[in-house]
Structure formats: structure tokens, C-alpha cells
Amino acid sequence: MKIAVPKEIKNHEYRVALTPTGVRELAERGHQVVVQSSAGNGSGFPDADYEAAGATIENDAEALWNNAELILKVKEPQQEEVARLSKGQTLFTYLHLAAEEGLTKSLMETGATCIAYETVTDKQGGLPLLAPMSRVAGRMAVQAGAHSLEKAQGGSGILLPGVPGVGPAKVTVIGGGVVGENAARMALGLGADVTVLDKSLPRLEALDHRYQGRLRTVYSTTDAMEKAVRESDLIIGAVLIPGAAAPKLITREQLSDMHPGSVLVDVAIDQGGCFETSKPTTHDEPTYIIDEVVHYCVANMPGAVARTSTQALTNATIPFVAALANKGWQQALAEDEHFLPGLNVHAGQVTHPAVAEAFGLEGVDPRSLVG
């Protein structure tokens, strides 16, 4: 199969969809892998490494896209990339369509088959292709929050762990999943006072057992959320409804209850954000301030640590990429009930129920498309 790896063009996106090691895995199976020139530079992988692994280097982005059967990316296609997609091609990347009606309809118009990393599942009900970046984003959220608390960044001037004689910052993590646990783990490691809110009692019990009471676990209620808003120096939004838009958990009105200079870090921004005042930002201008509350809402946080992120992503995606290349998308999805939910758009039809519901579209059962 002809597999293309374009250079990412989203603002400050330094990741690449495949490492040279991943290229070698595909090339040794007889597939033709074409990598756009300098696509891996931001992750520390020069063209020569890809060539040594068996890839062909292509300078012309248009030619790379036009000649591909399977296109591997990291972030959702930008407008000029959507224009290059066509019927018969398969795109495999992060899409987060439930928060992007325009992108959803544009992809439908291309006629292409679009498979999303973030809606592929596993036997345990997890999201194996989202998890690596969720771990990175959760850990980065604490770094970003700690930096944003600095006075020069608009924050209140609180040091996350405090110092002897001065108490630590109060950190609340909303959501105890992969992002939330990694954020809590980092915040604990830095010495912060950490609370995790979640609606799953088994999840809270697991966190309590794992961290031996070093963090507080609180069942998420309206009262608990209001208390977090009043008392926290840093709130990290780490909620996820697979494939769907994130719920709004803190309203604009509640900002007035927060301490001046407190910080919101919205890791759910790819899915529309879990704070009412959230809007996507970039690594160029990562924060903005509303009602004296600093908002950090960078939509591609893991792109800032591109080498780690690219390696972690390829480790997770390569078995699925190999299945698509070896079998074609229909057979690969037909044979794997957990890969099948990754199909979001095919030939002008929406195939993921959460995406269809988000925009009032008529969804199609993906099982009817794979036989």
C-alpha cells in the first residue's frame, strides 16, 4: 500500500505521525512509505533517518497527498489539507469532530474514509490511541498551570509546592481518567495540595488505593464543583466523553468566585472545552484572562514535547496502521470490533453516533459498511 506521512502544518505542531522505526515496520512488510521532506525535523528525526528505514522523501506536498492510499497524520487536517483529500483515500489521525461541525461537513464532502485515533477502543473500554497523548497532556497541564500561576503570566504569584513555612497551591483535577490521573500524579510529585473530582466511585476508590490517601478523592456534585471554584489556585479540566463534545462544568458566572490570578487549564479543549469561557489557543499565545482568571487552552499541548509524543504515538498506532496497510480499511475494521469505532466519516456519511448527534446529522452504522 502507498502510505503518506505529511508534515504537520497546524500552528506549532512539531509532531509527526510516524517515527523511522515505524517506517521500517511497514517497509519490511512490503509497503511503500513516502514522508514529506522535513516532516520529522520537529521531533528530532531528519530525512536521512527515514530514508535509512526504507522511506522515500517527497518535497512536493501536493504530489505526496495525491499519490497516497493511506494518509497518516497527527492533528486534524487543516483547510488546505482537506482540499487535497479525495474519494478512495483513507485518513488516519486525531479528528475530534464533535467539536468541529465545519470540519466534519468538509470531510464528508471529500468522500474519503476518515478514521480517528481518539475513538478506537480496547477490550477494557479504554482508548488506546488517545491514552499516550492523554498521559503527556495530563503531565504537561501541571507544568503549564504552574507557569501560568507566576505573576508575570497574570497569575496570583503562588509557587505550586510552596516552601517551608508557606503552604502549597490547591490544585483540583476534574476527571480521574488517564489525563486526570497523570495530572494528579505530577501535581503530587511537585508537592501541591491535590483533589480529584469524578462521578465514578470505582475510579475514585482506585485512585485512593493507588495513592494511599496522598490526594483527596471527591465525588463530583454541584456543591463539590462550587467549593473547588472558590478554593482552588489551579483547576485542570480533564473530562472526556469518547467522541462527543465535552460538558461545560464551570460557567462564566462562576469565575467571579475564583481567586484573582487563579488558573484554568482546559485539556478537553480539543473536544470543545469543559469550561464555558474556554476557547482554543496556540503555543504562540497560550493564555488569556477573563475576570482575572488565567485560561490555558492550547489545543495541541503534546506538540510542545514532540519527540516524546511522536515516539509514544507511534508505539500505540503502528499495529493499527499495519492492519490498515495489510488488509485495507474494510477488512481491518471488520475483523476488529474495537478498531471499528474509529471510523468517523466514510463516503459522505457520518459513522460515529456521537458526531452525528452533535450536529443533528443522520448517522450510519459502520458495521453496514464493512460487511
Tab-separated table of C-alpha atoms in Angstrom:
chain	number	residue	atom	x	y	z
A	1	MET	CA	0.000	0.000	0.000
A	2	LYS	CA	1.125	3.575	-0.673
A	3	ILE	CA	1.345	5.318	2.691
A	4	ALA	CA	1.949	9.062	3.044
A	5	VAL	CA	3.261	10.934	6.083
A	6	PRO	CA	2.797	14.693	5.520
A	7	LYS	CA	4.451	17.429	7.507
A	8	GLU	CA	2.060	18.860	10.098
A	9	ILE	CA	1.045	22.455	9.358
A	10	LYS	CA	-1.006	23.356	12.430
A	11	ASN	CA	0.458	26.210	14.483
A	12	HIS	CA	3.464	24.995	16.485
A	13	GLU	CA	2.745	21.347	15.761
A	14	TYR	CA	6.133	19.638	15.799
A	15	ARG	CA	4.992	16.026	15.992
A	16	VAL	CA	4.996	13.640	13.048
A	17	ALA	CA	2.708	10.643	12.570
A	18	LEU	CA	5.421	8.018	12.219
A	19	THR	CA	8.961	7.534	13.508
A	20	PRO	CA	11.682	5.955	11.344
A	21	THR	CA	11.210	2.804	13.429
A	22	GLY	CA	7.553	2.751	12.415
A	23	VAL	CA	8.528	3.248	8.776
A	24	ARG	CA	10.801	0.225	8.934
A	25	GLU	CA	7.999	-1.933	10.339
A	26	LEU	CA	5.832	-1.057	7.324
A	27	ALA	CA	8.571	-1.141	4.696
A	28	GLU	CA	9.603	-4.648	5.759
A	29	ARG	CA	6.021	-5.748	5.105
A	30	GLY	CA	6.334	-4.545	1.517
A	31	HIS	CA	4.525	-1.215	1.836
A	32	GLN	CA	5.679	1.980	0.160
A	33	VAL	CA	6.079	4.780	2.723
A	34	VAL	CA	6.526	8.344	1.473
A	35	VAL	CA	7.479	11.017	4.012
A	36	GLN	CA	7.317	14.727	3.253
A	37	SER	CA	10.685	16.416	3.427
A	38	SER	CA	11.475	17.759	6.934
A	39	ALA	CA	8.274	16.243	8.390
A	40	GLY	CA	10.230	14.732	11.261
A	41	ASN	CA	12.597	17.603	11.977
A	42	GLY	CA	10.496	18.997	14.813
A	43	SER	CA	10.608	15.614	16.562
A	44	GLY	CA	14.320	15.153	16.005
A	45	PHE	CA	14.041	12.728	13.081
A	46	PRO	CA	15.868	14.007	9.953
A	47	ASP	CA	15.049	12.866	6.430
A	48	ALA	CA	18.151	10.671	6.364
A	49	ASP	CA	16.755	8.554	9.211
A	50	TYR	CA	13.572	7.918	7.258
A	51	GLU	CA	15.481	7.024	4.113
A	52	ALA	CA	17.642	4.600	6.062
A	53	ALA	CA	14.450	2.978	7.377
A	54	GLY	CA	13.113	2.462	3.857
A	55	ALA	CA	11.014	5.565	3.180
A	56	THR	CA	11.006	7.779	0.120
A	57	ILE	CA	11.304	11.523	0.746
A	58	GLU	CA	8.928	13.801	-1.181
A	59	ASN	CA	9.355	17.576	-1.366
A	60	ASP	CA	6.013	18.278	-3.059
A	61	ALA	CA	3.114	18.121	-0.583
A	62	GLU	CA	0.533	18.060	-3.378
A	63	ALA	CA	2.162	15.033	-5.000
A	64	LEU	CA	2.501	13.289	-1.644
A	65	TRP	CA	-1.232	13.597	-0.941
A	66	ASN	CA	-2.383	12.833	-4.481
A	67	ASN	CA	-0.473	9.558	-4.739
A	68	ALA	CA	-1.412	8.158	-1.329
A	69	GLU	CA	-3.882	5.426	-0.456
A	70	LEU	CA	-3.407	5.776	3.311
A	71	ILE	CA	-2.502	9.133	4.890
A	72	LEU	CA	-1.128	9.222	8.418
A	73	LYS	CA	-1.263	12.461	10.411
A	74	VAL	CA	-1.204	13.680	13.987
A	75	LYS	CA	-3.680	16.565	14.064
A	76	GLU	CA	-6.957	17.119	12.250
A	77	PRO	CA	-6.473	18.221	8.625
A	78	GLN	CA	-6.308	21.954	8.085
A	79	GLN	CA	-8.311	23.602	5.302
A	80	GLU	CA	-5.643	23.228	2.626
A	81	GLU	CA	-5.176	19.573	3.585
A	82	VAL	CA	-8.885	18.826	3.399
A	83	ALA	CA	-8.837	20.205	-0.140
A	84	ARG	CA	-6.269	17.537	-1.061
A	85	LEU	CA	-8.330	14.602	0.226
A	86	SER	CA	-10.376	12.590	-2.260
A	87	LYS	CA	-12.654	9.591	-2.544
A	88	GLY	CA	-10.833	6.313	-2.182
A	89	GLN	CA	-8.245	7.652	0.247
A	90	THR	CA	-8.093	6.726	3.929
A	91	LEU	CA	-7.068	9.299	6.541
A	92	PHE	CA	-5.929	8.086	9.968
A	93	THR	CA	-5.355	10.828	12.549
A	94	TYR	CA	-6.803	12.644	15.570
A	95	LEU	CA	-10.058	14.276	14.409
A	96	HIS	CA	-12.148	15.348	17.454
A	97	LEU	CA	-15.070	16.019	15.112
A	98	ALA	CA	-17.793	16.508	17.744
A	99	ALA	CA	-16.371	19.976	18.393
A	100	GLU	CA	-15.842	20.815	14.694
A	101	GLU	CA	-19.008	20.945	12.598
A	102	GLY	CA	-17.288	22.727	9.714
A	103	LEU	CA	-14.508	20.161	9.526
A	104	THR	CA	-16.993	17.295	9.766
A	105	LYS	CA	-19.001	18.538	6.793
A	106	SER	CA	-15.855	19.328	4.810
A	107	LEU	CA	-14.581	15.784	5.313
A	108	MET	CA	-17.950	14.416	4.265
A	109	GLU	CA	-17.669	16.379	1.026
A	110	THR	CA	-14.303	14.816	0.175
A	111	GLY	CA	-15.767	11.313	0.001
A	112	ALA	CA	-12.713	9.991	1.861
A	113	THR	CA	-12.645	7.418	4.645
A	114	CYS	CA	-11.662	9.129	7.923
A	115	ILE	CA	-10.619	7.091	10.945
A	116	ALA	CA	-9.976	8.833	14.262
A	117	TYR	CA	-7.343	7.737	16.741
A	118	GLU	CA	-9.393	9.013	19.665
A	119	THR	CA	-12.455	6.782	19.147
A	120	VAL	CA	-10.643	3.446	18.720
A	121	THR	CA	-11.374	1.328	21.807
A	122	ASP	CA	-9.902	-1.721	23.552
A	123	LYS	CA	-11.208	-4.756	25.430
A	124	GLN	CA	-11.171	-2.879	28.720
A	125	GLY	CA	-13.244	0.001	27.329
A	126	GLY	CA	-10.224	2.292	27.145
A	127	LEU	CA	-8.990	4.469	24.305
A	128	PRO	CA	-5.557	3.048	23.426
A	129	LEU	CA	-4.623	5.614	20.779
A	130	LEU	CA	-5.731	8.594	22.852
A	131	ALA	CA	-4.078	7.363	26.034
A	132	PRO	CA	-0.443	8.151	25.085
A	133	MET	CA	-1.222	11.789	24.342
A	134	SER	CA	-3.546	11.960	27.353
A	135	ARG	CA	-0.637	10.945	29.556
A	136	VAL	CA	1.549	13.632	28.007
A	137	ALA	CA	-1.187	16.289	28.209
A	138	GLY	CA	-2.011	15.444	31.821
A	139	ARG	CA	1.595	15.826	32.887
A	140	MET	CA	2.059	18.973	30.827
A	141	ALA	CA	-1.104	20.514	32.281
A	142	VAL	CA	0.580	20.819	35.657
A	143	GLN	CA	3.712	22.366	34.140
A	144	ALA	CA	1.555	24.833	32.191
A	145	GLY	CA	-0.570	25.601	35.239
A	146	ALA	CA	2.444	26.163	37.478
A	147	HIS	CA	3.953	28.560	34.935
A	148	SER	CA	0.639	30.381	34.493
A	149	LEU	CA	0.405	30.952	38.236
A	150	GLU	CA	3.522	33.121	38.045
A	151	LYS	CA	2.788	36.829	38.473
A	152	ALA	CA	4.437	37.756	35.172
A	153	GLN	CA	1.976	35.454	33.384
A	154	GLY	CA	-1.060	37.058	35.017
A	155	GLY	CA	-1.259	34.536	37.836
A	156	SER	CA	-1.521	35.087	41.559
A	157	GLY	CA	2.175	34.523	42.189
A	158	ILE	CA	1.836	31.210	44.016
A	159	LEU	CA	4.568	28.556	43.862
A	160	LEU	CA	2.891	25.195	43.362
A	161	PRO	CA	4.714	23.290	46.149
A	162	GLY	CA	5.112	26.246	48.477
A	163	VAL	CA	8.206	26.423	50.706
A	164	PRO	CA	8.833	25.648	54.390
A	165	GLY	CA	6.502	27.865	56.354
A	166	VAL	CA	4.297	28.667	53.323
A	167	GLY	CA	1.576	26.282	52.188
A	168	PRO	CA	1.346	24.737	48.715
A	169	ALA	CA	-1.118	25.659	45.986
A	170	LYS	CA	-4.507	23.990	45.974
A	171	VAL	CA	-4.969	22.004	42.749
A	172	THR	CA	-8.258	20.463	41.647
A	173	VAL	CA	-8.351	17.954	38.801
A	174	ILE	CA	-11.788	17.435	37.263
A	175	GLY	CA	-11.884	13.888	35.920
A	176	GLY	CA	-9.970	10.878	37.178
A	177	GLY	CA	-9.218	9.183	33.866
A	178	VAL	CA	-5.884	8.969	32.068
A	179	VAL	CA	-5.409	12.746	31.789
A	180	GLY	CA	-6.636	13.378	35.308
A	181	GLU	CA	-4.522	10.723	36.992
A	182	ASN	CA	-1.380	11.872	35.203
A	183	ALA	CA	-2.091	15.478	36.163
A	184	ALA	CA	-2.717	14.488	39.779
A	185	ARG	CA	0.447	12.408	39.830
A	186	MET	CA	2.547	15.321	38.585
A	187	ALA	CA	0.942	17.803	40.980
A	188	LEU	CA	1.520	15.442	43.906
A	189	GLY	CA	5.120	14.961	42.858
A	190	LEU	CA	5.642	18.726	42.968
A	191	GLY	CA	4.159	18.916	46.445
A	192	ALA	CA	0.789	20.531	45.695
A	193	ASP	CA	-2.407	20.009	47.688
A	194	VAL	CA	-4.398	17.865	45.222
A	195	THR	CA	-8.076	16.963	44.927
A	196	VAL	CA	-9.618	14.829	42.163
A	197	LEU	CA	-13.315	15.104	41.279
A	198	ASP	CA	-15.066	12.305	39.404
A	199	LYS	CA	-18.523	10.744	39.129
A	200	SER	CA	-17.201	7.170	39.131
A	201	LEU	CA	-16.935	5.755	42.634
A	202	PRO	CA	-14.872	2.759	41.442
A	203	ARG	CA	-12.427	5.167	39.807
A	204	LEU	CA	-12.166	7.282	42.952
A	205	GLU	CA	-11.646	4.124	45.006
A	206	ALA	CA	-8.864	3.001	42.657
A	207	LEU	CA	-7.115	6.376	42.907
A	208	ASP	CA	-7.458	6.427	46.691
A	209	HIS	CA	-5.943	2.954	46.926
A	210	ARG	CA	-3.141	3.702	44.464
A	211	TYR	CA	-2.040	6.942	46.112
A	212	GLN	CA	-2.647	5.829	49.685
A	213	GLY	CA	-4.558	8.929	50.745
A	214	ARG	CA	-1.940	11.385	49.458
A	215	LEU	CA	-4.642	13.016	47.319
A	216	ARG	CA	-8.267	13.727	48.131
A	217	THR	CA	-10.903	11.992	46.045
A	218	VAL	CA	-14.296	13.695	45.971
A	219	TYR	CA	-17.482	12.634	44.230
A	220	SER	CA	-18.335	15.321	41.696
A	221	THR	CA	-21.504	17.204	42.637
A	222	THR	CA	-22.636	20.770	42.155
A	223	ASP	CA	-21.578	21.550	45.725
A	224	ALA	CA	-18.159	19.970	45.220
A	225	MET	CA	-17.615	21.920	41.997
A	226	GLU	CA	-18.604	25.205	43.633
A	227	LYS	CA	-16.201	24.533	46.501
A	228	ALA	CA	-13.400	23.782	44.028
A	229	VAL	CA	-14.084	27.051	42.222
A	230	ARG	CA	-13.919	29.034	45.461
A	231	GLU	CA	-10.822	27.393	46.939
A	232	SER	CA	-8.548	26.260	44.109
A	233	ASP	CA	-5.499	28.071	42.807
A	234	LEU	CA	-5.311	25.777	39.761
A	235	ILE	CA	-8.127	23.779	38.171
A	236	ILE	CA	-7.332	21.248	35.448
A	237	GLY	CA	-10.230	20.151	33.232
A	238	ALA	CA	-9.626	16.518	32.308
A	239	VAL	CA	-13.073	15.235	31.399
A	240	LEU	CA	-13.808	13.090	28.351
A	241	ILE	CA	-16.912	11.643	26.746
A	242	PRO	CA	-15.487	9.476	23.928
A	243	GLY	CA	-16.228	11.020	20.553
A	244	ALA	CA	-18.573	13.653	21.991
A	245	ALA	CA	-18.249	17.311	22.941
A	246	ALA	CA	-17.040	17.971	26.480
A	247	PRO	CA	-19.632	19.114	29.046
A	248	LYS	CA	-19.313	22.683	30.396
A	249	LEU	CA	-18.502	22.271	34.067
A	250	ILE	CA	-17.580	25.819	35.135
A	251	THR	CA	-19.735	28.717	33.954
A	252	ARG	CA	-18.795	32.298	33.170
A	253	GLU	CA	-20.662	33.476	36.260
A	254	GLN	CA	-18.590	31.203	38.499
A	255	LEU	CA	-15.345	32.918	37.516
A	256	SER	CA	-16.217	35.735	39.905
A	257	ASP	CA	-15.981	33.210	42.759
A	258	MET	CA	-12.380	32.317	41.894
A	259	HIS	CA	-9.337	33.974	43.432
A	260	PRO	CA	-7.831	36.709	41.235
A	261	GLY	CA	-4.890	35.182	39.402
A	262	SER	CA	-6.131	31.608	39.687
A	263	VAL	CA	-5.680	29.384	36.629
A	264	LEU	CA	-7.863	27.127	34.482
A	265	VAL	CA	-6.104	24.585	32.253
A	266	ASP	CA	-8.564	23.007	29.807
A	267	VAL	CA	-7.150	19.738	28.475
A	268	ALA	CA	-10.581	18.982	26.961
A	269	ILE	CA	-10.284	21.900	24.530
A	270	ASP	CA	-9.918	19.521	21.559
A	271	GLN	CA	-13.462	18.388	22.326
A	272	GLY	CA	-14.816	21.921	22.715
A	273	GLY	CA	-13.555	22.562	26.246
A	274	CYS	CA	-15.088	21.874	29.651
A	275	PHE	CA	-15.215	25.493	30.843
A	276	GLU	CA	-17.792	27.880	29.392
A	277	THR	CA	-15.137	30.556	28.838
A	278	SER	CA	-12.690	28.239	27.072
A	279	LYS	CA	-11.543	28.941	23.515
A	280	PRO	CA	-8.661	27.259	21.665
A	281	THR	CA	-5.254	28.908	21.980
A	282	THR	CA	-1.847	28.134	20.479
A	283	HIS	CA	1.686	27.771	21.767
A	284	ASP	CA	2.292	31.286	20.359
A	285	GLU	CA	-0.298	32.802	22.722
A	286	PRO	CA	-1.248	30.033	25.134
A	287	THR	CA	-3.232	32.045	27.674
A	288	TYR	CA	-5.821	34.768	28.011
A	289	ILE	CA	-7.512	36.343	31.035
A	290	ILE	CA	-11.223	36.695	31.769
A	291	ASP	CA	-12.395	38.217	35.053
A	292	GLU	CA	-8.831	37.998	36.440
A	293	VAL	CA	-8.715	34.219	35.834
A	294	VAL	CA	-5.944	32.909	33.586
A	295	HIS	CA	-7.107	30.407	30.921
A	296	TYR	CA	-4.645	27.984	29.300
A	297	CYS	CA	-6.386	26.246	26.392
A	298	VAL	CA	-3.728	25.088	23.919
A	299	ALA	CA	-5.348	22.603	21.552
A	300	ASN	CA	-2.202	20.596	20.812
A	301	MET	CA	-0.356	20.579	24.118
A	302	PRO	CA	1.716	17.425	23.411
A	303	GLY	CA	3.131	19.104	20.302
A	304	ALA	CA	5.441	21.095	22.576
A	305	VAL	CA	7.277	17.899	23.572
A	306	ALA	CA	7.268	16.482	20.093
A	307	ARG	CA	9.972	13.840	20.372
A	308	THR	CA	8.439	12.128	23.382
A	309	SER	CA	4.938	12.470	21.932
A	310	THR	CA	5.844	11.147	18.477
A	311	GLN	CA	7.547	8.086	19.894
A	312	ALA	CA	4.649	7.366	22.258
A	313	LEU	CA	2.097	7.844	19.486
A	314	THR	CA	3.867	5.561	17.007
A	315	ASN	CA	4.210	2.844	19.649
A	316	ALA	CA	0.420	2.863	20.020
A	317	THR	CA	-0.665	3.336	16.405
A	318	ILE	CA	1.716	1.045	14.493
A	319	PRO	CA	-0.331	-2.187	14.987
A	320	PHE	CA	-3.426	-0.417	13.649
A	321	VAL	CA	-1.539	1.199	10.775
A	322	ALA	CA	-0.110	-2.206	9.840
A	323	ALA	CA	-3.604	-3.714	9.876
A	324	LEU	CA	-4.910	-0.985	7.545
A	325	ALA	CA	-1.951	-1.395	5.211
A	326	ASN	CA	-2.005	-5.181	5.155
A	327	LYS	CA	-5.751	-5.684	4.874
A	328	GLY	CA	-7.353	-2.427	3.711
A	329	TRP	CA	-9.691	-0.427	5.916
A	330	GLN	CA	-12.809	-2.570	5.412
A	331	GLN	CA	-11.233	-5.894	6.352
A	332	ALA	CA	-9.139	-4.386	9.147
A	333	LEU	CA	-12.212	-2.838	10.767
A	334	ALA	CA	-14.459	-5.835	10.076
A	335	GLU	CA	-12.051	-8.144	11.887
A	336	ASP	CA	-11.575	-5.920	14.932
A	337	GLU	CA	-14.652	-4.761	16.838
A	338	HIS	CA	-12.503	-2.318	18.798
A	339	PHE	CA	-10.951	-0.734	15.707
A	340	LEU	CA	-14.382	-0.266	14.104
A	341	PRO	CA	-15.482	2.653	16.375
A	342	GLY	CA	-12.562	4.608	14.961
A	343	LEU	CA	-14.458	5.087	11.703
A	344	ASN	CA	-15.985	8.582	11.837
A	345	VAL	CA	-16.688	9.514	8.202
A	346	HIS	CA	-16.938	7.460	5.012
A	347	ALA	CA	-18.040	8.452	1.516
A	348	GLY	CA	-20.022	11.468	2.703
A	349	GLN	CA	-21.625	9.714	5.672
A	350	VAL	CA	-21.030	10.166	9.406
A	351	THR	CA	-20.417	6.807	11.037
A	352	HIS	CA	-19.849	7.719	14.691
A	353	PRO	CA	-23.053	8.222	16.726
A	354	ALA	CA	-21.655	10.948	18.981
A	355	VAL	CA	-20.561	13.037	15.993
A	356	ALA	CA	-23.901	12.586	14.239
A	357	GLU	CA	-25.782	13.555	17.407
A	358	ALA	CA	-23.624	16.634	17.969
A	359	PHE	CA	-24.728	18.182	14.672
A	360	GLY	CA	-28.156	16.641	14.131
A	361	LEU	CA	-26.931	14.505	11.246
A	362	GLU	CA	-28.226	11.098	10.214
A	363	GLY	CA	-25.584	8.602	11.242
A	364	VAL	CA	-24.758	5.335	9.520
A	365	ASP	CA	-23.899	2.135	11.396
A	366	PRO	CA	-20.253	1.431	10.480
A	367	ARG	CA	-20.963	-2.306	10.564
A	368	SER	CA	-23.087	-1.875	7.453
A	369	LEU	CA	-20.037	-0.546	5.596
A	370	VAL	CA	-17.514	-3.252	6.419
A	371	GLY	CA	-19.659	-6.344	5.840
